[in-house]
Structures are given as structure tokens and as C-alpha cells.
Tab-separated table of C-alpha atoms in Angstrom:
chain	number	residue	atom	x	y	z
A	1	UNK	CA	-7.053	-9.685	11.525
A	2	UNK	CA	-5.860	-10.351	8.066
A	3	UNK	CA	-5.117	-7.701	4.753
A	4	UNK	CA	-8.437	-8.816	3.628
A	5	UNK	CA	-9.838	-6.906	6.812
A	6	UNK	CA	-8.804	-3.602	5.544
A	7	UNK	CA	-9.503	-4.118	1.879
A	8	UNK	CA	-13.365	-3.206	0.512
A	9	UNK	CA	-12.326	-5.991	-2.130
A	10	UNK	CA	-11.536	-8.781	-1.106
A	11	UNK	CA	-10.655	-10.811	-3.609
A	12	UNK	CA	-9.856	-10.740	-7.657
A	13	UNK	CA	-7.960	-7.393	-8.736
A	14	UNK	CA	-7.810	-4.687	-6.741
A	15	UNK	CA	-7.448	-0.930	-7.280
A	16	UNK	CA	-6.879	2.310	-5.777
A	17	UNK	CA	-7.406	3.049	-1.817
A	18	UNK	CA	-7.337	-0.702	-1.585
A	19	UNK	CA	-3.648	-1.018	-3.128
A	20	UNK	CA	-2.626	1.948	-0.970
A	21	UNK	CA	-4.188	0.012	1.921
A	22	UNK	CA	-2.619	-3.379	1.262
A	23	UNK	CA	0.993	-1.909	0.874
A	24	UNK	CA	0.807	-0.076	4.176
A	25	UNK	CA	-0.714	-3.238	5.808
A	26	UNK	CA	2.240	-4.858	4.523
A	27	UNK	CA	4.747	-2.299	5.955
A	28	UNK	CA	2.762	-2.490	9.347
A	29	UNK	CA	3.424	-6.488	9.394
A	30	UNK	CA	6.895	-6.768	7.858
A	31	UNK	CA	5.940	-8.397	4.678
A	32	UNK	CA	6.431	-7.855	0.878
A	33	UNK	CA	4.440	-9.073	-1.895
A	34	UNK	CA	6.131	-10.873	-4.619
A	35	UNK	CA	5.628	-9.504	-8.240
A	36	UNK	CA	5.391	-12.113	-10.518
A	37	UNK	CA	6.377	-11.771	-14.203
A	38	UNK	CA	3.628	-13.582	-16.317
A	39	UNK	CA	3.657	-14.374	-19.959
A	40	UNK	CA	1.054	-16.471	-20.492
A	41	UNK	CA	-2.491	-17.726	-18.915
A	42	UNK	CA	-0.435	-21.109	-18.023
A	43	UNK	CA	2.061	-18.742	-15.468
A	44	UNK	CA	-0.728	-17.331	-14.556
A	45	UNK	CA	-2.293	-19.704	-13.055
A	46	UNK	CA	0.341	-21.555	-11.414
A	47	UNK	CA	0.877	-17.817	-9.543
A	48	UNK	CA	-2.534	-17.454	-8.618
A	49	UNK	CA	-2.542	-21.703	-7.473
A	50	UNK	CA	0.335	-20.276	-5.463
A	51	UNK	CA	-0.967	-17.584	-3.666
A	52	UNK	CA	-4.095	-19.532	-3.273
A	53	UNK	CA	-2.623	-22.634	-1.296
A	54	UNK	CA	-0.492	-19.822	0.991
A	55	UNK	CA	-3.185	-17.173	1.691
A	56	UNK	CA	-0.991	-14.806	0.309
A	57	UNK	CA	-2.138	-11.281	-1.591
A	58	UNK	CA	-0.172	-11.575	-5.039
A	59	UNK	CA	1.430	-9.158	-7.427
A	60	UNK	CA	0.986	-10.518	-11.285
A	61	UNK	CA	2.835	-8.388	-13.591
A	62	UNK	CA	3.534	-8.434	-17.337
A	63	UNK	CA	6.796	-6.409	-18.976
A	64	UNK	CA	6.751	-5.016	-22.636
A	65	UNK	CA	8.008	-8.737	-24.128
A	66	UNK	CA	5.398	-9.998	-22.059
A	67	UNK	CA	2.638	-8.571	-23.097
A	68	UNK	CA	3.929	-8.961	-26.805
A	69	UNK	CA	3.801	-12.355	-26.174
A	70	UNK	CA	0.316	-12.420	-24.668
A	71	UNK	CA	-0.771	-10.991	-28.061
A	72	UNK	CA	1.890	-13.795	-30.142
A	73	UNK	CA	5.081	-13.903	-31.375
A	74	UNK	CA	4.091	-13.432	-34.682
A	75	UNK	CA	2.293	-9.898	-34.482
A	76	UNK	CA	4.396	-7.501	-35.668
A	77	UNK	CA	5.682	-4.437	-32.984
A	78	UNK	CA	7.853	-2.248	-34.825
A	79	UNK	CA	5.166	0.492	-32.581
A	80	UNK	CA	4.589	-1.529	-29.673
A	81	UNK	CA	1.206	-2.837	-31.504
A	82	UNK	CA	1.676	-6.516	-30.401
A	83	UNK	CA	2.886	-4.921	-26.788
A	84	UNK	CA	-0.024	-2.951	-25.995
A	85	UNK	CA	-2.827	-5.748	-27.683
A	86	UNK	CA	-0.950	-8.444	-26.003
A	87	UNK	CA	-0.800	-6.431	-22.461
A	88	UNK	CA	-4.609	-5.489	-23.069
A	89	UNK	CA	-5.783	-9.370	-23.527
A	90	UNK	CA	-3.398	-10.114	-20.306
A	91	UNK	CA	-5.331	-8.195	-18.305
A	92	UNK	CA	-8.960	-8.789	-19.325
A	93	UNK	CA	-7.863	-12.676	-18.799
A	94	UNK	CA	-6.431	-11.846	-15.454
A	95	UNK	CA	-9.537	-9.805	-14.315
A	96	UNK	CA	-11.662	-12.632	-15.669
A	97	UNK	CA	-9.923	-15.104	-13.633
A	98	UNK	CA	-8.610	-13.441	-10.345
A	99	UNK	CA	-11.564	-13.924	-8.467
A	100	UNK	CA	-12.030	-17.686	-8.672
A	101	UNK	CA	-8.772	-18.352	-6.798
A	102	UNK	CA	-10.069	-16.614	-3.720
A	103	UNK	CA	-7.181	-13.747	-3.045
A	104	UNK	CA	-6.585	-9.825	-3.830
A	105	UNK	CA	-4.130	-9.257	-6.806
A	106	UNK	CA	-2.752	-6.099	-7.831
A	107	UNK	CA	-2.431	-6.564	-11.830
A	108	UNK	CA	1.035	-4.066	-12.914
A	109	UNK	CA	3.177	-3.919	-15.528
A	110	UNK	CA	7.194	-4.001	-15.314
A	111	UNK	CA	9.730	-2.062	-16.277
A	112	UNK	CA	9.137	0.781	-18.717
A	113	UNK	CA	11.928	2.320	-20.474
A	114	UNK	CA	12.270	5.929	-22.179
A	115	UNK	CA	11.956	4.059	-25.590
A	116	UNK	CA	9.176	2.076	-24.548
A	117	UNK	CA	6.870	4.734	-23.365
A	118	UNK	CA	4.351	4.273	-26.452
A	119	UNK	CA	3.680	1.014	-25.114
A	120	UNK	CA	2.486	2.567	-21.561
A	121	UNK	CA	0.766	5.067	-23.139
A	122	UNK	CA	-1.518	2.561	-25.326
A	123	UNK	CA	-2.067	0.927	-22.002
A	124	UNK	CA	-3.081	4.263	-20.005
A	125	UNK	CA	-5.654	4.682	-23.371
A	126	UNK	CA	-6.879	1.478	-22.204
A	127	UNK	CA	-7.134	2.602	-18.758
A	128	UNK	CA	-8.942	5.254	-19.510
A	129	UNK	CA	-11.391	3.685	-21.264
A	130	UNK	CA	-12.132	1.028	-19.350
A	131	UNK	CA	-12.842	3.641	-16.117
A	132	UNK	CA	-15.172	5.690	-18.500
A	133	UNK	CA	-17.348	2.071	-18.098
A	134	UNK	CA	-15.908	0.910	-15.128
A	135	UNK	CA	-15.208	3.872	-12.811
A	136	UNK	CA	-11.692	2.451	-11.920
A	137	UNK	CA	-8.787	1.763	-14.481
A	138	UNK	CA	-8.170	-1.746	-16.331
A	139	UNK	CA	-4.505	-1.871	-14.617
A	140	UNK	CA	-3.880	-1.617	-11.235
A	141	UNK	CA	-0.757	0.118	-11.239
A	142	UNK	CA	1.875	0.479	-13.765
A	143	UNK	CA	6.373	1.048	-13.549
A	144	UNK	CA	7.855	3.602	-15.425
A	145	UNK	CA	11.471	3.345	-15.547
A	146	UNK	CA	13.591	6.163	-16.482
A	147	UNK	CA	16.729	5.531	-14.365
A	148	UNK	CA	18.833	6.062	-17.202
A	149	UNK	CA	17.963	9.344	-17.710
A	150	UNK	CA	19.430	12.349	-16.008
A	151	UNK	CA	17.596	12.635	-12.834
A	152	UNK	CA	15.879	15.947	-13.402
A	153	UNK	CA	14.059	14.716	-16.373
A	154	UNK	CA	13.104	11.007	-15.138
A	155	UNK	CA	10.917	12.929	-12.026
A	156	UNK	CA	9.257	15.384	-14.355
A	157	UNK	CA	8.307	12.936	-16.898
A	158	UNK	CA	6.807	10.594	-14.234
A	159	UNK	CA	5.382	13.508	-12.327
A	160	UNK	CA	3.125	13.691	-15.731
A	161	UNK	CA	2.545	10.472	-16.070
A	162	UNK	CA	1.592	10.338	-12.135
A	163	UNK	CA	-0.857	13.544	-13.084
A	164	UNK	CA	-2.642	11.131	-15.777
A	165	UNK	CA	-3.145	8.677	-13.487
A	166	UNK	CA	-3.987	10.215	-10.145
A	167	UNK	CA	-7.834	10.922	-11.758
A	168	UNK	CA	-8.554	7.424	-11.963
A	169	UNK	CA	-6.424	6.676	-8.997
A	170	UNK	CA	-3.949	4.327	-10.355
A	171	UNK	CA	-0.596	3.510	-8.811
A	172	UNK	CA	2.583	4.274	-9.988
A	173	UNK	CA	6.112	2.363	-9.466
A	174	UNK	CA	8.982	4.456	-10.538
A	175	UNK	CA	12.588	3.373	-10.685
A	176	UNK	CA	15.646	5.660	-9.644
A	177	UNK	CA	19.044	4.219	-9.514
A	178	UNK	CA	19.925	1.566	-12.257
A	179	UNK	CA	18.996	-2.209	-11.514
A	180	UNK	CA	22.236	-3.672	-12.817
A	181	UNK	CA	22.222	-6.986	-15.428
A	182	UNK	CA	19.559	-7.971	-18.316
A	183	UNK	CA	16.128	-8.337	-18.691
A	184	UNK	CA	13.792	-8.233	-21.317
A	185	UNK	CA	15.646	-6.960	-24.075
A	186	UNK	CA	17.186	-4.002	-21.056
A	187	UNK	CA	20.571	-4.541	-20.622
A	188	UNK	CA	22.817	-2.607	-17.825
A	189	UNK	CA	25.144	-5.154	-17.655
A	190	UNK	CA	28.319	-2.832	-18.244
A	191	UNK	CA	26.989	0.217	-15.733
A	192	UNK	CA	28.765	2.033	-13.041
A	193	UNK	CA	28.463	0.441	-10.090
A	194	UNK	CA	28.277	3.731	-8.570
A	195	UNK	CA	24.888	4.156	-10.209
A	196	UNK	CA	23.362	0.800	-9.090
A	197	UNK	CA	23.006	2.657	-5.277
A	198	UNK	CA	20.576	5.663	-5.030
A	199	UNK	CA	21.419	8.128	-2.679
A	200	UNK	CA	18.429	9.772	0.193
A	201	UNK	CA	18.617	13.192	-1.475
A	202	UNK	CA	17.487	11.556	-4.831
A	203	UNK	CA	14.807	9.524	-2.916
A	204	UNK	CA	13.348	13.055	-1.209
A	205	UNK	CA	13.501	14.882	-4.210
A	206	UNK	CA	10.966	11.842	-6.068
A	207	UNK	CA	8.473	11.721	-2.791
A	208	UNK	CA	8.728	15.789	-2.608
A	209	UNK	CA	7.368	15.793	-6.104
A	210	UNK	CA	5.274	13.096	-6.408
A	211	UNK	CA	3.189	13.717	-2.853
A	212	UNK	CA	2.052	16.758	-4.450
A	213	UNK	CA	0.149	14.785	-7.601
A	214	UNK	CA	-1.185	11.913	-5.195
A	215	UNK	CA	-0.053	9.006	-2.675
A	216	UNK	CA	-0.290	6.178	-5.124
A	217	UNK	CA	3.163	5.815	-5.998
A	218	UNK	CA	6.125	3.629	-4.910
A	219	UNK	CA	10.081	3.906	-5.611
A	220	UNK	CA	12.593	1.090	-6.997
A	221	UNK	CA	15.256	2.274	-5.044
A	222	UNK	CA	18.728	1.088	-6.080
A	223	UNK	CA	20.982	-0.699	-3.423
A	224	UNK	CA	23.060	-2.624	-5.745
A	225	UNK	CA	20.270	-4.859	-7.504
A	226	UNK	CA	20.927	-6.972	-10.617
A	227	UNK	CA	18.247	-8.807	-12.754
A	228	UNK	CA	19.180	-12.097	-13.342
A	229	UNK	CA	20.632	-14.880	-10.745
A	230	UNK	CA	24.498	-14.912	-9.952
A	231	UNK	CA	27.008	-17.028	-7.883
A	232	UNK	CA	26.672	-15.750	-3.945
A	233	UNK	CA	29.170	-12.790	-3.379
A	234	UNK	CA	29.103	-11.940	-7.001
A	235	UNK	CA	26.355	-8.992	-5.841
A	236	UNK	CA	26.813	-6.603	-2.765
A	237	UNK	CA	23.113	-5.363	-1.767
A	238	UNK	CA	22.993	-3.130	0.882
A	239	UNK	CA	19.513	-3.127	2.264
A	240	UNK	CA	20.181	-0.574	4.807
A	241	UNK	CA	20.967	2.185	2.266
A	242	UNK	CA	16.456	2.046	2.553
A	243	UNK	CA	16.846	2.611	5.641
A	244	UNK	CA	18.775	5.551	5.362
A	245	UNK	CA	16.245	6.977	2.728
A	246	UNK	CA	13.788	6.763	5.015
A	247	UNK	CA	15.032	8.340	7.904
A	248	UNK	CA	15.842	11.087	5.422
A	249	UNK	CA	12.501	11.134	4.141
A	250	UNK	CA	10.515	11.580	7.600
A	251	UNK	CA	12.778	13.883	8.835
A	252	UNK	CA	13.072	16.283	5.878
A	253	UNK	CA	8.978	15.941	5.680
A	254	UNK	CA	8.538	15.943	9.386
A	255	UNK	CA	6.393	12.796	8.938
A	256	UNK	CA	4.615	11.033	11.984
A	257	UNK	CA	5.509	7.208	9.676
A	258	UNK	CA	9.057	5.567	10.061
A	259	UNK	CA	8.460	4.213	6.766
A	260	UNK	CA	6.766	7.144	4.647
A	261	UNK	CA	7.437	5.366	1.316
A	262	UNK	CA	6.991	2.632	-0.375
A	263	UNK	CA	9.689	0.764	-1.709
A	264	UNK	CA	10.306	-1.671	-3.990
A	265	UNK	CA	13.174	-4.645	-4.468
A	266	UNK	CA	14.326	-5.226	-8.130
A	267	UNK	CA	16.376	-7.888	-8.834
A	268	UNK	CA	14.992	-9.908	-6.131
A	269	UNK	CA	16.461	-13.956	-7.817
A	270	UNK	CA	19.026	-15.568	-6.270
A	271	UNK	CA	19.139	-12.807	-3.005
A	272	UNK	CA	19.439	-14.392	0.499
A	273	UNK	CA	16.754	-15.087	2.893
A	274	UNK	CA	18.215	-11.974	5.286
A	275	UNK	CA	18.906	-9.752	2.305
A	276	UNK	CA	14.759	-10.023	1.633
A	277	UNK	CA	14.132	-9.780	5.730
A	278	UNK	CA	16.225	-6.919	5.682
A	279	UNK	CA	14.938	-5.283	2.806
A	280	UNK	CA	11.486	-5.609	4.014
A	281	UNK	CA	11.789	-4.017	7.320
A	282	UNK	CA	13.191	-0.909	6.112
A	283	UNK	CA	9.842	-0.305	4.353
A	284	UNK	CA	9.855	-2.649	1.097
A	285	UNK	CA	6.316	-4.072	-0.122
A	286	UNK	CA	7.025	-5.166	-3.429
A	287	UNK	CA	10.049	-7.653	-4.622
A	288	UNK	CA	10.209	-8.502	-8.209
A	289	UNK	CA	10.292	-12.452	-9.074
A	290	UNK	CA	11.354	-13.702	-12.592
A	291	UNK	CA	14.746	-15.425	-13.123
A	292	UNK	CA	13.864	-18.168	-10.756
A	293	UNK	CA	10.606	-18.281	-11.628
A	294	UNK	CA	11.572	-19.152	-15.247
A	295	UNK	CA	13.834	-21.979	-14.563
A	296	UNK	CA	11.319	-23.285	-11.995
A	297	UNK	CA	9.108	-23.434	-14.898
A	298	UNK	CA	11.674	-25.385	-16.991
A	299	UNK	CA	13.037	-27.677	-14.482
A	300	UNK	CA	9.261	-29.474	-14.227
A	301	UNK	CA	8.671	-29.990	-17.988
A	302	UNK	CA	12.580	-30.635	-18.573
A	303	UNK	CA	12.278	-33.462	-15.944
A	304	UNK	CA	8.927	-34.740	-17.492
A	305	UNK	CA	10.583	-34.738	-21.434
A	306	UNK	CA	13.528	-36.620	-19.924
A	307	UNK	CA	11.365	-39.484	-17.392
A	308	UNK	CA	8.810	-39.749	-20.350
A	309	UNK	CA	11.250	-39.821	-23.246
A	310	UNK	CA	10.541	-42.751	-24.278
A	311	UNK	CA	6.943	-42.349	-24.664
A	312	UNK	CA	7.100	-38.718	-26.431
A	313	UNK	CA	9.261	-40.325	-29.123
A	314	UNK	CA	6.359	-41.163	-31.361
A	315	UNK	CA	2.737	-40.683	-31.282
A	316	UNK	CA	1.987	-44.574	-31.311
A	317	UNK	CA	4.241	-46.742	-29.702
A	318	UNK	CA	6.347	-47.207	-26.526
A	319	UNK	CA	8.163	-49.490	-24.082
A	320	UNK	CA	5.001	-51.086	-23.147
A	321	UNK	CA	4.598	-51.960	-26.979
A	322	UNK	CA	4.585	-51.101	-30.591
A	323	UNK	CA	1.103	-50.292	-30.807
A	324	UNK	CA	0.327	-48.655	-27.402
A	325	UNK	CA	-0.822	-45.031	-28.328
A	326	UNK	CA	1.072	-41.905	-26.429
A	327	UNK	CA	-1.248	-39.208	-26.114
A	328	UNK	CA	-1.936	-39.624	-22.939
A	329	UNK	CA	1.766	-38.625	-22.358
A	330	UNK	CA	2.077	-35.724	-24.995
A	331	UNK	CA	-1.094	-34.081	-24.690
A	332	UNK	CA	0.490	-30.714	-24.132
A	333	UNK	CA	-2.093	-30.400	-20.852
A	334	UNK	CA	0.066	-32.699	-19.383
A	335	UNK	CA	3.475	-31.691	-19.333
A	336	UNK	CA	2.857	-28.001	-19.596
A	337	UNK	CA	0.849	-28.640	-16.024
A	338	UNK	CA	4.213	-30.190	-15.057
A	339	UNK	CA	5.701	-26.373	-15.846
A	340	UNK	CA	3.134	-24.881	-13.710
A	341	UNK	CA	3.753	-26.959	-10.683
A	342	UNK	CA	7.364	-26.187	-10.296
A	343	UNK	CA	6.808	-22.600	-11.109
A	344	UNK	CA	4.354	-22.520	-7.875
A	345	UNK	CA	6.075	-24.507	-5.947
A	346	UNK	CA	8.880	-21.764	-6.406
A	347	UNK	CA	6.549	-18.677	-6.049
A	348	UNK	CA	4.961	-20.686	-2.077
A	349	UNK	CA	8.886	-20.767	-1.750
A	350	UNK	CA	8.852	-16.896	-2.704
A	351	UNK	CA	5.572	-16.519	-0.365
A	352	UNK	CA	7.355	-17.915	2.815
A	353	UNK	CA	10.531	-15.973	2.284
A	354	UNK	CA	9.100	-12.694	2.105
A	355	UNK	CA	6.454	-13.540	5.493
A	356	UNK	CA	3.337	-13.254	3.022
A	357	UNK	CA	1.879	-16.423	3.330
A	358	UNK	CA	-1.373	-16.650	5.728
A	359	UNK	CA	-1.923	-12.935	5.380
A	360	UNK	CA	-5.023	-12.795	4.311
């Protein structure tokens, strides 16, 4: 038995029941499923290529920059314009291509600050139109992220947000407890590291809410995460605060589940091989991928610019002589490919570390 087993689709992007259903399979079996930042159709498929050659479920999801660079760098955004376009194309590309490599994706978007909420809510516009048509929404899921905002306000404003998507039963990540570091343009690099570790009252008082509107919903619980990738012993994650939440959780509820919710691991680059195990049994299904993933990218066309230098030099002309012609070699389909393959070699890496290869 595999996660396709209890999905009713099996393969392209999924929605719903079927995302509630793959998350809890994953809790059941001790695996996460990577989240994957893409910015492009080229990251896209070397995720997808990935997942494929693992038999792996995959998360693909794009952040506000993202999506703004979906649309182009040279739209304007001054009100998120370029954002929500670019996030729009993203996902009609990913929906259009999902299928063909075979595996169930759950298409999100990242991080979603207080000052970027006009950018989710041209998104949920989109959502709702395309379920008018469609009878399900054109994301999967989506992450609002108001953990620097007093905690009072962050649930209420994602309890309405969770109210406008429970009709067309969409998922919702929500983040509470600062992820420490930069990403994207959202820098907590100077916080208190008190703040970087949510406590189980906190974690209650979101589910206690939230259960209310609908189950589709997952928290980014803070245990000391950082974006970014840092020297070993420069960050102290401790995994078994989730554990703690909950245990809190189940017995404040009187739940029949050990692991009543879903949680998510933010700031997943550079963390040890027991820091994901760990993670993972105490109920995590999603871990965030995107520092490593980005220098995997670079490291295969940086090797291919510096092996093939001296045939990118000039369009005609090379060591094997002055009027041999170099397109061959700088054809962008070449060395961009040579992007792709490192980036999925690291996201099979990603695959095996978190137990989600041969899943399916």
C-alpha cells in the first residue's frame, strides 16, 4: 500500500480531502514532504524529475518574489501586480504539467507577511474563480504568516482567511513563532531568540480556533528555525518542543490521535539528518527546501561555465579551432539543464532524508 492508495487523484495536483489524506498518510508512516521553492518552469521541472525518479509525493511552492518573477522582473509591483500575475501563470503551468511526471503535488505558496496580504488575496480571487469553473480552487493550499504580529491578532486574521477558504476546501499553513534569518526580502535576522520557540499554549489556542472553521490547516511551529544555511552549532533546534505541543494538544482536546496536528519545519537547509527524523516523528509533514536548493542549482551551471570556458568565450571559435562554431555549448538548453540536474539531484537527496521516496 502506497499514498496513492488513499488518494482519489492520483497523480498531477491535488486538492482538498486528498491533501488532508496525504498529510495524515504521511504522519501514519513517519515521513514529510519536502516543499520546494520554485521560480521558474526550469526549477520546476527538475522538482517534479525529482520526485518522479524517487516515487515521492512533492510539495512545489512559490513565495511573493517568486511569483513576481514568474510574471518578470520587469513588471512593475508597487501593488503586488507582478506578484499575483506571476503566481497566477505559475500555477496554470504547474497544473498543465503535473500530471505528465506521474506523482501527486500539492501546489502552495510560501510565506505571507502582514504587508503582503494583497498579494494572497489576488490569489484567493483567483481561487475563487477558477472553482466557479472548476469546482475546486486553482491553489492547493496557501501560508499566511503573521508571526510578527501580536498573537491575538495573527489567529483572528487567519481564522478569516481559513473561513474564505474552507468553502472551496483549500488548505491553510499558518506560522506562529518567528523563523529566525532572511528570506525573500523577510528579514528576522536580529529577533529574540526567545521568540524563535513557540510555546503548547500558543499551539492549542491556533488548533482550538481553527478546528472550528475546518481541518485543512497546518502550523509552522517555531523550535528555533532559521532560513538560510549556517555553520553546524550555529542553530539550536529543538524538535521535541513538537512533541510537547502535541501531547498538549490531545490532551487538552481529549483526542483519540497522538499527532492531532499537522506541523510544519521552516528553515529546513543545512539541518541534520536526526534533526529532520526527529522532527518528523513528532507529527511534521511538511519541511521547507530553498537555500540548498539554490546553490544546488548554481553549483551545476557554475561547474559547466568554468569546464566549458573556453568554448563560451565566443560564438565561433574554440580550442578545437578558429572557425569551429559554439552553439552547441551555449545554447542556453544546455547549461541551464546542467542547473536542473544538480537542483534534483539535491531535492532525491531531500527525498531520502525525510523517508519520502518510494511512497507512492
Amino acid at each position: 500500500m502506497g499514498v496513492t492508495d488513499v488518494l482519489s487523484r492520483k497523480k498531477g495536483v491535488i486538492v482538498g480531502d486528498d491533501v488532508f489524506k496525504l498529510f495524515k498518510y504521511a504522519q501514519e508512516h513517519n515521513f514529510a514532504i519536502p516543499a520546494v521553492n520554485v521560480t521558474s518552469s526550469s526549477t520546476v521541472v527538475a522538482s517534479l524529475e525529482a520526485a518522479r525518479d524517487k516515487k515521492a509525493p512533492l510539495i512545489l511552492q512559490m513565495s511573493q518574489g517568486g511569483c513576481a518573477y514568474f510574471a518578470g522582473k520587469g513588471v512593475p509591483n508597487g501593488k503586488q501586480e507582478a506578484s499575483i500575475a506571476g503566481g497566477i501563470a505559475g500555477a496554470h503551468y504547474i497544473r498543465s504539467i503535473a500530471a505528465t511526471y506521474e506523482i501527486p503535488v500539492v501546489l502552495h505558496t510560501d510565506h505571507c507577511a502582514k504587508k503582503l496580504l494583497p498579494w494572497l488575496d489576488g490569489l484567493l480571487d483567483a481561487d475563487e474563480a477558477y472553482f466557479k469553473e472548476h469546482g475546486e480552487p486553482l491553489f492547493s493550499s496557501h501560508m499566511i504568516d503573521l508571526s510578527e504580529e501580536e498573537k491575538e491578532w495573527n489567529i483572528e486574521t487567519t481564522a478569516k482567511y481559513l473561513k474564505r477558504a474552507a468553502p472551496m476546501k483549500q488548505f491553510l499553513e499558518m506560522e506562529i513563532g518567528i523563523t529566525g534569518g532572511e528570506e525573500d526580502g523577510v528579514n528576522n535576522e536580529n529577533v529574540d531568540n526567545n521568540s524563535l520557540y513557540t510555546q503548547p499554549e500558543d499551539i492549542y489556542d491556533i488548533y482550538q480556533t481553527l478546528s472550528k472553521i475546518s481541518p485543512l490547516f497546518s502550523i509552522a511551529a517555531g523550535f528555533g528555525n532559521v532560513h538560510g544555511v549556517y555553520k553546524p552549532g550555529n542553530v539550536n533546534l529543538h524538535p521535541e518542543l513538537l512533541d510537547k505541543h502535541q501531547k498538549y494538544v490531545k490532551e487538552k482536546t481529549g483526542s483519540k490521535e497522538d499527532k492531532p496536528v499537522f506541523l510544519v519545519f521552516h528553515g529546513g537547509s543545512g539541518s541534520t539528518k536526526k534533526e529532520y527524523t526527529d522532527a518528523i516523528g513528532y507529527g511534521v509533514v511538511k519541511v521547507n527546501l530553498d537555500t540548498d536548493l539554490q546553490y544546488a542549482y548554481l553549483t551545476g551551471i557554475r561547474d559547466y561555465v568554468l569546464n566549458k570556458k573556453d568554448y563560451i568565450l565566443t560564438p565561433v571559435g574554440n580550442p578545437e579551432g578558429e572557425d569551429k562554431p559554439n552553439k552547441k555549448y551555449f545554447d542556453p538548453r544546455v547549461w541551464v539543464r546542467e542547473g536542473e540536474k544538480t537542483m534534483s539531484a539535491r531535492v532525491q537527496e531531500g527525498l531520502v532524508d525525510f523517508n519520502t521516496a518510494n511512497q507512492l
